[in-house]
């Protein structure tokens, strides 16, 4: 079982920045694709960003392109989400997810418990 623990959420003014971290308790961390999702109050969960195995290609939702950057440090078993130019619509609970290299693309094997990001105007 893989445990994912998010941190770095909080309250920030519009236009500001935050960096989220997700630490994984997995020795073969490099074999997992990692992603960030978010869920705003009253809304469905939505995809934010993904990074493939061993720091491969990255993918972003159109709403965050140019503002957010996903990265990973396999030596630390950690994935990051750098969020710049934050907007009020970025307010949500952010979840870290992991997908093993053998898993079908649409399925995410493990989820963190989430960290709250609140952007004030």
mmCIF file of N, CA and C in Angstrom:
data_model
loop_
_atom_site.group_PDB
_atom_site.id
_atom_site.type_symbol
_atom_site.label_atom_id
_atom_site.label_comp_id
_atom_site.label_asym_id
_atom_site.label_seq_id
_atom_site.Cartn_x
_atom_site.Cartn_y
_atom_site.Cartn_z
ATOM 1 N N UNK A 1 0.829 -1.179 0.000
ATOM 2 C CA UNK A 1 0.000 0.000 0.000
ATOM 3 C C UNK A 1 0.876 1.245 0.000
ATOM 4 N N UNK A 2 0.499 2.215 -0.827
ATOM 5 C CA UNK A 2 1.225 3.469 -0.936
ATOM 6 C C UNK A 2 0.451 4.549 -0.201
ATOM 7 N N UNK A 3 1.129 5.240 0.683
ATOM 8 C CA UNK A 3 0.529 6.369 1.375
ATOM 9 C C UNK A 3 1.011 7.674 0.765
ATOM 10 N N UNK A 4 0.082 8.580 0.517
ATOM 11 C CA UNK A 4 0.382 9.885 -0.041
ATOM 12 C C UNK A 4 -0.062 10.952 0.946
ATOM 13 N N UNK A 5 0.829 11.870 1.263
ATOM 14 C CA UNK A 5 0.539 12.915 2.230
ATOM 15 C C UNK A 5 0.826 14.269 1.610
ATOM 16 N N UNK A 6 -0.223 15.077 1.437
ATOM 17 C CA UNK A 6 -0.074 16.410 0.871
ATOM 18 C C UNK A 6 0.220 17.430 1.964
ATOM 19 N N UNK A 7 0.922 18.483 1.576
ATOM 20 C CA UNK A 7 1.188 19.591 2.476
ATOM 21 C C UNK A 7 1.411 20.851 1.653
ATOM 22 N N UNK A 8 1.398 21.996 2.311
ATOM 23 C CA UNK A 8 1.690 23.254 1.650
ATOM 24 C C UNK A 8 0.484 24.108 1.335
ATOM 25 N N UNK A 9 -0.709 23.605 1.586
ATOM 26 C CA UNK A 9 -1.901 24.396 1.344
ATOM 27 C C UNK A 9 -2.042 25.509 2.362
ATOM 28 N N UNK A 10 -2.962 26.419 2.084
ATOM 29 C CA UNK A 10 -3.185 27.531 2.981
ATOM 30 C C UNK A 10 -3.967 28.635 2.327
ATOM 31 N N UNK A 11 -3.901 29.798 2.938
ATOM 32 C CA UNK A 11 -4.607 30.986 2.466
ATOM 33 C C UNK A 11 -3.624 31.928 1.793
ATOM 34 N N UNK A 12 -3.975 32.393 0.596
ATOM 35 C CA UNK A 12 -3.108 33.293 -0.152
ATOM 36 C C UNK A 12 -3.970 34.301 -0.908
ATOM 37 N N UNK A 13 -3.441 35.493 -1.110
ATOM 38 C CA UNK A 13 -4.154 36.505 -1.876
ATOM 39 C C UNK A 13 -4.053 36.229 -3.374
ATOM 40 N N UNK A 14 -5.046 36.680 -4.113
ATOM 41 C CA UNK A 14 -5.007 36.551 -5.561
ATOM 42 C C UNK A 14 -3.726 37.165 -6.112
ATOM 43 N N UNK A 15 -3.112 36.458 -7.060
ATOM 44 C CA UNK A 15 -1.842 36.890 -7.623
ATOM 45 C C UNK A 15 -0.631 36.312 -6.921
ATOM 46 N N UNK A 16 -0.843 35.695 -5.783
ATOM 47 C CA UNK A 16 0.241 35.117 -5.018
ATOM 48 C C UNK A 16 0.589 33.715 -5.470
ATOM 49 N N UNK A 17 1.470 33.073 -4.702
ATOM 50 C CA UNK A 17 1.980 31.751 -5.056
ATOM 51 C C UNK A 17 1.959 30.808 -3.862
ATOM 52 N N UNK A 18 1.845 29.532 -4.169
ATOM 53 C CA UNK A 18 1.967 28.468 -3.189
ATOM 54 C C UNK A 18 2.664 27.291 -3.846
ATOM 55 N N UNK A 19 3.343 26.493 -3.044
ATOM 56 C CA UNK A 19 3.909 25.249 -3.526
ATOM 57 C C UNK A 19 3.378 24.098 -2.687
ATOM 58 N N UNK A 20 2.686 23.182 -3.343
ATOM 59 C CA UNK A 20 2.185 21.992 -2.684
ATOM 60 C C UNK A 20 3.191 20.859 -2.811
ATOM 61 N N UNK A 21 3.245 20.026 -1.796
ATOM 62 C CA UNK A 21 4.116 18.863 -1.808
ATOM 63 C C UNK A 21 3.294 17.614 -1.533
ATOM 64 N N UNK A 22 3.718 16.506 -2.105
ATOM 65 C CA UNK A 22 3.084 15.218 -1.868
ATOM 66 C C UNK A 22 4.184 14.200 -1.646
ATOM 67 N N UNK A 23 4.269 13.684 -0.443
ATOM 68 C CA UNK A 23 5.286 12.709 -0.086
ATOM 69 C C UNK A 23 4.700 11.304 -0.153
ATOM 70 N N UNK A 24 5.421 10.395 -0.802
ATOM 71 C CA UNK A 24 4.968 9.026 -0.993
ATOM 72 C C UNK A 24 5.833 8.051 -0.209
ATOM 73 N N UNK A 25 5.193 7.099 0.428
ATOM 74 C CA UNK A 25 5.895 6.057 1.175
ATOM 75 C C UNK A 25 6.074 4.834 0.284
ATOM 76 N N UNK A 26 6.872 4.992 -0.766
ATOM 77 C CA UNK A 26 7.058 3.932 -1.735
ATOM 78 C C UNK A 26 8.490 3.939 -2.241
ATOM 79 N N UNK A 27 9.175 2.810 -2.112
ATOM 80 C CA UNK A 27 10.571 2.719 -2.515
ATOM 81 C C UNK A 27 10.736 2.743 -4.027
ATOM 82 N N UNK A 28 9.706 2.312 -4.780
ATOM 83 C CA UNK A 28 9.750 2.332 -6.236
ATOM 84 C C UNK A 28 8.945 3.513 -6.778
ATOM 85 N N UNK A 29 9.096 4.648 -6.167
ATOM 86 C CA UNK A 29 8.348 5.847 -6.511
ATOM 87 C C UNK A 29 8.480 6.212 -7.985
ATOM 88 N N UNK A 30 9.637 5.990 -8.574
ATOM 89 C CA UNK A 30 9.864 6.361 -9.961
ATOM 90 C C UNK A 30 9.009 5.573 -10.942
ATOM 91 N N UNK A 31 8.411 4.479 -10.527
ATOM 92 C CA UNK A 31 7.557 3.668 -11.382
ATOM 93 C C UNK A 31 6.100 4.140 -11.378
ATOM 94 N N UNK A 32 5.819 5.229 -10.706
ATOM 95 C CA UNK A 32 4.468 5.772 -10.626
ATOM 96 C C UNK A 32 4.383 7.101 -11.347
ATOM 97 N N UNK A 33 3.360 7.224 -12.186
ATOM 98 C CA UNK A 33 2.971 8.537 -12.650
ATOM 99 C C UNK A 33 2.248 9.246 -11.510
ATOM 100 N N UNK A 34 2.429 10.541 -11.422
ATOM 101 C CA UNK A 34 1.829 11.311 -10.344
ATOM 102 C C UNK A 34 0.986 12.431 -10.916
ATOM 103 N N UNK A 35 -0.057 12.779 -10.197
ATOM 104 C CA UNK A 35 -0.958 13.817 -10.677
ATOM 105 C C UNK A 35 -1.551 14.596 -9.517
ATOM 106 N N UNK A 36 -2.028 15.773 -9.853
ATOM 107 C CA UNK A 36 -2.799 16.592 -8.930
ATOM 108 C C UNK A 36 -4.206 16.785 -9.476
ATOM 109 N N UNK A 37 -5.181 16.619 -8.616
ATOM 110 C CA UNK A 37 -6.575 16.917 -8.901
ATOM 111 C C UNK A 37 -7.059 17.925 -7.878
ATOM 112 N N UNK A 38 -8.205 18.522 -8.148
ATOM 113 C CA UNK A 38 -8.777 19.441 -7.182
ATOM 114 C C UNK A 38 -10.300 19.371 -7.229
ATOM 115 N N UNK A 39 -10.909 19.746 -6.118
ATOM 116 C CA UNK A 39 -12.352 19.763 -6.030
ATOM 117 C C UNK A 39 -12.794 21.004 -5.264
ATOM 118 N N UNK A 40 -13.525 21.862 -5.941
ATOM 119 C CA UNK A 40 -14.059 23.065 -5.331
ATOM 120 C C UNK A 40 -15.419 22.766 -4.721
ATOM 121 N N UNK A 41 -15.864 23.565 -3.761
ATOM 122 C CA UNK A 41 -17.173 23.345 -3.149
ATOM 123 C C UNK A 41 -18.290 23.312 -4.189
ATOM 124 N N UNK A 42 -19.107 22.272 -4.139
ATOM 125 C CA UNK A 42 -20.216 22.135 -5.063
ATOM 126 C C UNK A 42 -19.838 21.712 -6.463
ATOM 127 N N UNK A 43 -18.573 21.414 -6.697
ATOM 128 C CA UNK A 43 -18.098 21.036 -8.025
ATOM 129 C C UNK A 43 -17.554 19.615 -8.023
ATOM 130 N N UNK A 44 -17.461 19.041 -9.223
ATOM 131 C CA UNK A 44 -16.859 17.724 -9.372
ATOM 132 C C UNK A 44 -15.341 17.830 -9.341
ATOM 133 N N UNK A 45 -14.704 16.745 -8.994
ATOM 134 C CA UNK A 45 -13.253 16.690 -9.013
ATOM 135 C C UNK A 45 -12.743 16.904 -10.430
ATOM 136 N N UNK A 46 -11.681 17.674 -10.586
ATOM 137 C CA UNK A 46 -11.132 17.928 -11.902
ATOM 138 C C UNK A 46 -9.619 17.721 -11.922
ATOM 139 N N UNK A 47 -9.138 17.347 -13.076
ATOM 140 C CA UNK A 47 -7.721 17.145 -13.291
ATOM 141 C C UNK A 47 -6.993 18.478 -13.328
ATOM 142 N N UNK A 48 -5.800 18.511 -12.743
ATOM 143 C CA UNK A 48 -4.986 19.722 -12.727
ATOM 144 C C UNK A 48 -3.680 19.525 -13.492
ATOM 145 N N UNK A 49 -2.895 18.524 -13.110
ATOM 146 C CA UNK A 49 -1.585 18.317 -13.723
ATOM 147 C C UNK A 49 -1.124 16.884 -13.518
ATOM 148 N N UNK A 50 -0.272 16.424 -14.424
ATOM 149 C CA UNK A 50 0.264 15.069 -14.368
ATOM 150 C C UNK A 50 1.716 15.074 -14.796
ATOM 151 N N UNK A 51 2.514 14.203 -14.177
ATOM 152 C CA UNK A 51 3.886 13.970 -14.605
ATOM 153 C C UNK A 51 4.093 12.467 -14.692
ATOM 154 N N UNK A 52 4.678 12.013 -15.796
ATOM 155 C CA UNK A 52 4.807 10.587 -16.046
ATOM 156 C C UNK A 52 5.961 9.970 -15.278
ATOM 157 N N UNK A 53 6.149 8.665 -15.488
ATOM 158 C CA UNK A 53 7.137 7.898 -14.748
ATOM 159 C C UNK A 53 8.538 8.488 -14.889
ATOM 160 N N UNK A 54 9.261 8.521 -13.787
ATOM 161 C CA UNK A 54 10.657 8.963 -13.767
ATOM 162 C C UNK A 54 10.849 10.349 -14.365
ATOM 163 N N UNK A 55 9.906 11.237 -14.104
ATOM 164 C CA UNK A 55 10.031 12.605 -14.580
ATOM 165 C C UNK A 55 9.807 12.771 -16.066
ATOM 166 N N UNK A 56 8.933 11.956 -16.638
ATOM 167 C CA UNK A 56 8.611 12.037 -18.048
ATOM 168 C C UNK A 56 7.772 13.249 -18.391
ATOM 169 N N UNK A 57 7.052 13.192 -19.512
ATOM 170 C CA UNK A 57 6.261 14.333 -19.975
ATOM 171 C C UNK A 57 5.249 14.809 -18.939
ATOM 172 N N UNK A 58 4.923 16.085 -19.018
ATOM 173 C CA UNK A 58 3.934 16.673 -18.128
ATOM 174 C C UNK A 58 2.710 17.107 -18.918
ATOM 175 N N UNK A 59 1.579 17.183 -18.224
ATOM 176 C CA UNK A 59 0.316 17.549 -18.835
ATOM 177 C C UNK A 59 -0.432 18.458 -17.864
ATOM 178 N N UNK A 60 -1.164 19.421 -18.418
ATOM 179 C CA UNK A 60 -1.868 20.384 -17.591
ATOM 180 C C UNK A 60 -3.270 20.634 -18.105
ATOM 181 N N UNK A 61 -4.168 20.915 -17.183
ATOM 182 C CA UNK A 61 -5.471 21.416 -17.572
ATOM 183 C C UNK A 61 -5.307 22.795 -18.197
ATOM 184 N N UNK A 62 -6.156 23.110 -19.159
ATOM 185 C CA UNK A 62 -6.055 24.402 -19.832
ATOM 186 C C UNK A 62 -6.169 25.576 -18.852
ATOM 187 N N UNK A 63 -6.926 25.395 -17.802
ATOM 188 C CA UNK A 63 -7.157 26.474 -16.863
ATOM 189 C C UNK A 63 -5.923 26.859 -16.054
ATOM 190 N N UNK A 64 -4.912 25.992 -16.019
ATOM 191 C CA UNK A 64 -3.721 26.270 -15.211
ATOM 192 C C UNK A 64 -2.445 26.366 -16.038
ATOM 193 N N UNK A 65 -2.509 26.130 -17.331
ATOM 194 C CA UNK A 65 -1.319 26.205 -18.178
ATOM 195 C C UNK A 65 -0.683 27.587 -18.094
ATOM 196 N N UNK A 66 0.627 27.592 -17.944
ATOM 197 C CA UNK A 66 1.351 28.842 -17.831
ATOM 198 C C UNK A 66 1.427 29.387 -16.428
ATOM 199 N N UNK A 67 0.646 28.829 -15.505
ATOM 200 C CA UNK A 67 0.642 29.297 -14.115
ATOM 201 C C UNK A 67 1.141 28.241 -13.137
ATOM 202 N N UNK A 68 0.816 26.977 -13.391
ATOM 203 C CA UNK A 68 1.193 25.885 -12.501
ATOM 204 C C UNK A 68 2.294 25.046 -13.134
ATOM 205 N N UNK A 69 3.150 24.481 -12.298
ATOM 206 C CA UNK A 69 4.205 23.595 -12.754
ATOM 207 C C UNK A 69 4.283 22.380 -11.844
ATOM 208 N N UNK A 70 4.197 21.193 -12.434
ATOM 209 C CA UNK A 70 4.356 19.967 -11.668
ATOM 210 C C UNK A 70 5.776 19.448 -11.856
ATOM 211 N N UNK A 71 6.359 18.943 -10.793
ATOM 212 C CA UNK A 71 7.701 18.384 -10.846
ATOM 213 C C UNK A 71 7.819 17.268 -9.816
ATOM 214 N N UNK A 72 8.889 16.497 -9.908
ATOM 215 C CA UNK A 72 9.086 15.422 -8.947
ATOM 216 C C UNK A 72 10.553 15.276 -8.611
ATOM 217 N N UNK A 73 10.805 14.800 -7.416
ATOM 218 C CA UNK A 73 12.144 14.502 -6.948
ATOM 219 C C UNK A 73 12.115 13.055 -6.488
ATOM 220 N N UNK A 74 12.574 12.153 -7.344
ATOM 221 C CA UNK A 74 12.492 10.731 -7.038
ATOM 222 C C UNK A 74 13.364 10.337 -5.844
ATOM 223 N N UNK A 75 14.451 11.051 -5.634
ATOM 224 C CA UNK A 75 15.311 10.767 -4.495
ATOM 225 C C UNK A 75 14.599 11.036 -3.172
ATOM 226 N N UNK A 76 13.651 11.967 -3.186
ATOM 227 C CA UNK A 76 12.891 12.310 -1.989
ATOM 228 C C UNK A 76 11.491 11.717 -1.984
ATOM 229 N N UNK A 77 11.146 10.958 -3.018
ATOM 230 C CA UNK A 77 9.809 10.373 -3.149
ATOM 231 C C UNK A 77 8.726 11.437 -3.009
ATOM 232 N N UNK A 78 8.916 12.544 -3.688
ATOM 233 C CA UNK A 78 8.031 13.686 -3.531
ATOM 234 C C UNK A 78 7.681 14.303 -4.883
ATOM 235 N N UNK A 79 6.424 14.694 -5.031
ATOM 236 C CA UNK A 79 5.971 15.437 -6.197
ATOM 237 C C UNK A 79 5.503 16.805 -5.723
ATOM 238 N N UNK A 80 5.707 17.825 -6.559
ATOM 239 C CA UNK A 80 5.387 19.193 -6.196
ATOM 240 C C UNK A 80 4.420 19.805 -7.201
ATOM 241 N N UNK A 81 3.684 20.777 -6.743
ATOM 242 C CA UNK A 81 2.872 21.603 -7.621
ATOM 243 C C UNK A 81 3.141 23.054 -7.261
ATOM 244 N N UNK A 82 3.893 23.734 -8.111
ATOM 245 C CA UNK A 82 4.153 25.155 -7.933
ATOM 246 C C UNK A 82 3.014 25.929 -8.580
ATOM 247 N N UNK A 83 2.342 26.742 -7.802
ATOM 248 C CA UNK A 83 1.180 27.487 -8.270
ATOM 249 C C UNK A 83 1.479 28.978 -8.194
ATOM 250 N N UNK A 84 1.490 29.623 -9.342
ATOM 251 C CA UNK A 84 1.741 31.055 -9.431
ATOM 252 C C UNK A 84 0.517 31.766 -9.986
ATOM 253 N N UNK A 85 0.486 33.069 -9.795
ATOM 254 C CA UNK A 85 -0.610 33.898 -10.303
ATOM 255 C C UNK A 85 -1.969 33.311 -9.927
ATOM 256 N N UNK A 86 -2.120 32.980 -8.680
ATOM 257 C CA UNK A 86 -3.335 32.311 -8.225
ATOM 258 C C UNK A 86 -4.558 33.206 -8.364
ATOM 259 N N UNK A 87 -5.671 32.564 -8.701
ATOM 260 C CA UNK A 87 -6.948 33.228 -8.872
ATOM 261 C C UNK A 87 -7.952 32.667 -7.879
ATOM 262 N N UNK A 88 -9.009 33.403 -7.641
ATOM 263 C CA UNK A 88 -10.024 32.944 -6.706
ATOM 264 C C UNK A 88 -10.622 31.611 -7.139
ATOM 265 N N UNK A 89 -10.721 31.380 -8.444
ATOM 266 C CA UNK A 89 -11.281 30.135 -8.934
ATOM 267 C C UNK A 89 -10.368 28.930 -8.721
ATOM 268 N N UNK A 90 -9.145 29.168 -8.252
ATOM 269 C CA UNK A 90 -8.252 28.071 -7.896
ATOM 270 C C UNK A 90 -8.549 27.516 -6.509
ATOM 271 N N UNK A 91 -9.418 28.159 -5.774
ATOM 272 C CA UNK A 91 -9.776 27.700 -4.438
ATOM 273 C C UNK A 91 -10.397 26.312 -4.514
ATOM 274 N N UNK A 92 -9.824 25.367 -3.783
ATOM 275 C CA UNK A 92 -10.286 23.984 -3.821
ATOM 276 C C UNK A 92 -9.467 23.157 -2.845
ATOM 277 N N UNK A 93 -9.919 21.936 -2.632
ATOM 278 C CA UNK A 93 -9.091 20.942 -1.974
ATOM 279 C C UNK A 93 -8.279 20.249 -3.057
ATOM 280 N N UNK A 94 -6.975 20.214 -2.887
ATOM 281 C CA UNK A 94 -6.084 19.619 -3.862
ATOM 282 C C UNK A 94 -5.650 18.242 -3.407
ATOM 283 N N UNK A 95 -5.761 17.274 -4.314
ATOM 284 C CA UNK A 95 -5.449 15.884 -4.024
ATOM 285 C C UNK A 95 -4.291 15.394 -4.877
ATOM 286 N N UNK A 96 -3.412 14.662 -4.264
ATOM 287 C CA UNK A 96 -2.331 13.988 -4.948
ATOM 288 C C UNK A 96 -2.761 12.569 -5.291
ATOM 289 N N UNK A 97 -2.392 12.079 -6.474
ATOM 290 C CA UNK A 97 -2.749 10.737 -6.903
ATOM 291 C C UNK A 97 -1.558 10.060 -7.562
ATOM 292 N N UNK A 98 -1.530 8.731 -7.477
ATOM 293 C CA UNK A 98 -0.436 7.944 -8.032
ATOM 294 C C UNK A 98 -0.973 6.821 -8.899
ATOM 295 N N UNK A 99 -0.287 6.549 -9.997
ATOM 296 C CA UNK A 99 -0.654 5.500 -10.937
ATOM 297 C C UNK A 99 0.573 4.659 -11.240
ATOM 298 N N UNK A 100 0.499 3.366 -10.959
ATOM 299 C CA UNK A 100 1.622 2.486 -11.240
ATOM 300 C C UNK A 100 1.814 2.335 -12.736
ATOM 301 N N UNK A 101 3.031 2.072 -13.142
ATOM 302 C CA UNK A 101 3.365 1.967 -14.557
ATOM 303 C C UNK A 101 2.551 0.889 -15.274
ATOM 304 N N UNK A 102 2.082 -0.120 -14.564
ATOM 305 C CA UNK A 102 1.300 -1.201 -15.160
ATOM 306 C C UNK A 102 -0.195 -0.918 -15.200
ATOM 307 N N UNK A 103 -0.646 0.168 -14.626
ATOM 308 C CA UNK A 103 -2.062 0.472 -14.498
ATOM 309 C C UNK A 103 -2.594 1.184 -15.734
ATOM 310 N N UNK A 104 -3.836 0.871 -16.100
ATOM 311 C CA UNK A 104 -4.471 1.518 -17.236
ATOM 312 C C UNK A 104 -4.553 3.020 -16.976
ATOM 313 N N UNK A 105 -4.478 3.794 -18.047
ATOM 314 C CA UNK A 105 -4.334 5.242 -17.942
ATOM 315 C C UNK A 105 -5.461 5.929 -17.180
ATOM 316 N N UNK A 106 -6.679 5.429 -17.288
ATOM 317 C CA UNK A 106 -7.823 6.087 -16.662
ATOM 318 C C UNK A 106 -7.966 5.802 -15.168
ATOM 319 N N UNK A 107 -7.160 4.939 -14.642
ATOM 320 C CA UNK A 107 -7.284 4.535 -13.246
ATOM 321 C C UNK A 107 -6.141 5.088 -12.416
ATOM 322 N N UNK A 108 -6.486 5.640 -11.269
ATOM 323 C CA UNK A 108 -5.496 6.109 -10.310
ATOM 324 C C UNK A 108 -5.550 5.221 -9.078
ATOM 325 N N UNK A 109 -4.413 4.649 -8.721
ATOM 326 C CA UNK A 109 -4.346 3.594 -7.724
ATOM 327 C C UNK A 109 -4.412 4.095 -6.288
ATOM 328 N N UNK A 110 -3.832 5.247 -6.034
ATOM 329 C CA UNK A 110 -3.731 5.759 -4.675
ATOM 330 C C UNK A 110 -4.024 7.251 -4.643
ATOM 331 N N UNK A 111 -4.594 7.666 -3.522
ATOM 332 C CA UNK A 111 -4.970 9.061 -3.336
ATOM 333 C C UNK A 111 -4.547 9.550 -1.960
ATOM 334 N N UNK A 112 -4.143 10.806 -1.899
ATOM 335 C CA UNK A 112 -3.927 11.444 -0.624
ATOM 336 C C UNK A 112 -5.236 11.956 -0.056
ATOM 337 N N UNK A 113 -5.185 12.509 1.144
ATOM 338 C CA UNK A 113 -6.388 13.003 1.805
ATOM 339 C C UNK A 113 -6.721 14.449 1.463
ATOM 340 N N UNK A 114 -5.830 15.123 0.779
ATOM 341 C CA UNK A 114 -6.114 16.464 0.301
ATOM 342 C C UNK A 114 -5.567 17.556 1.193
ATOM 343 N N UNK A 115 -5.325 18.713 0.583
ATOM 344 C CA UNK A 115 -4.902 19.901 1.303
ATOM 345 C C UNK A 115 -5.677 21.096 0.761
ATOM 346 N N UNK A 116 -6.161 21.941 1.649
ATOM 347 C CA UNK A 116 -7.009 23.062 1.269
ATOM 348 C C UNK A 116 -6.177 24.228 0.764
ATOM 349 N N UNK A 117 -6.580 24.770 -0.385
ATOM 350 C CA UNK A 117 -6.005 25.995 -0.925
ATOM 351 C C UNK A 117 -7.128 27.011 -1.049
ATOM 352 N N UNK A 118 -6.959 28.148 -0.408
ATOM 353 C CA UNK A 118 -7.954 29.209 -0.459
ATOM 354 C C UNK A 118 -7.302 30.482 -0.977
ATOM 355 N N UNK A 119 -7.858 31.024 -2.051
ATOM 356 C CA UNK A 119 -7.339 32.239 -2.666
ATOM 357 C C UNK A 119 -8.347 33.352 -2.435
ATOM 358 N N UNK A 120 -7.926 34.392 -1.762
ATOM 359 C CA UNK A 120 -8.800 35.512 -1.454
ATOM 360 C C UNK A 120 -8.614 36.648 -2.447
ATOM 361 N N UNK A 121 -9.691 37.384 -2.695
ATOM 362 C CA UNK A 121 -9.653 38.509 -3.628
ATOM 363 C C UNK A 121 -9.399 39.814 -2.900
#
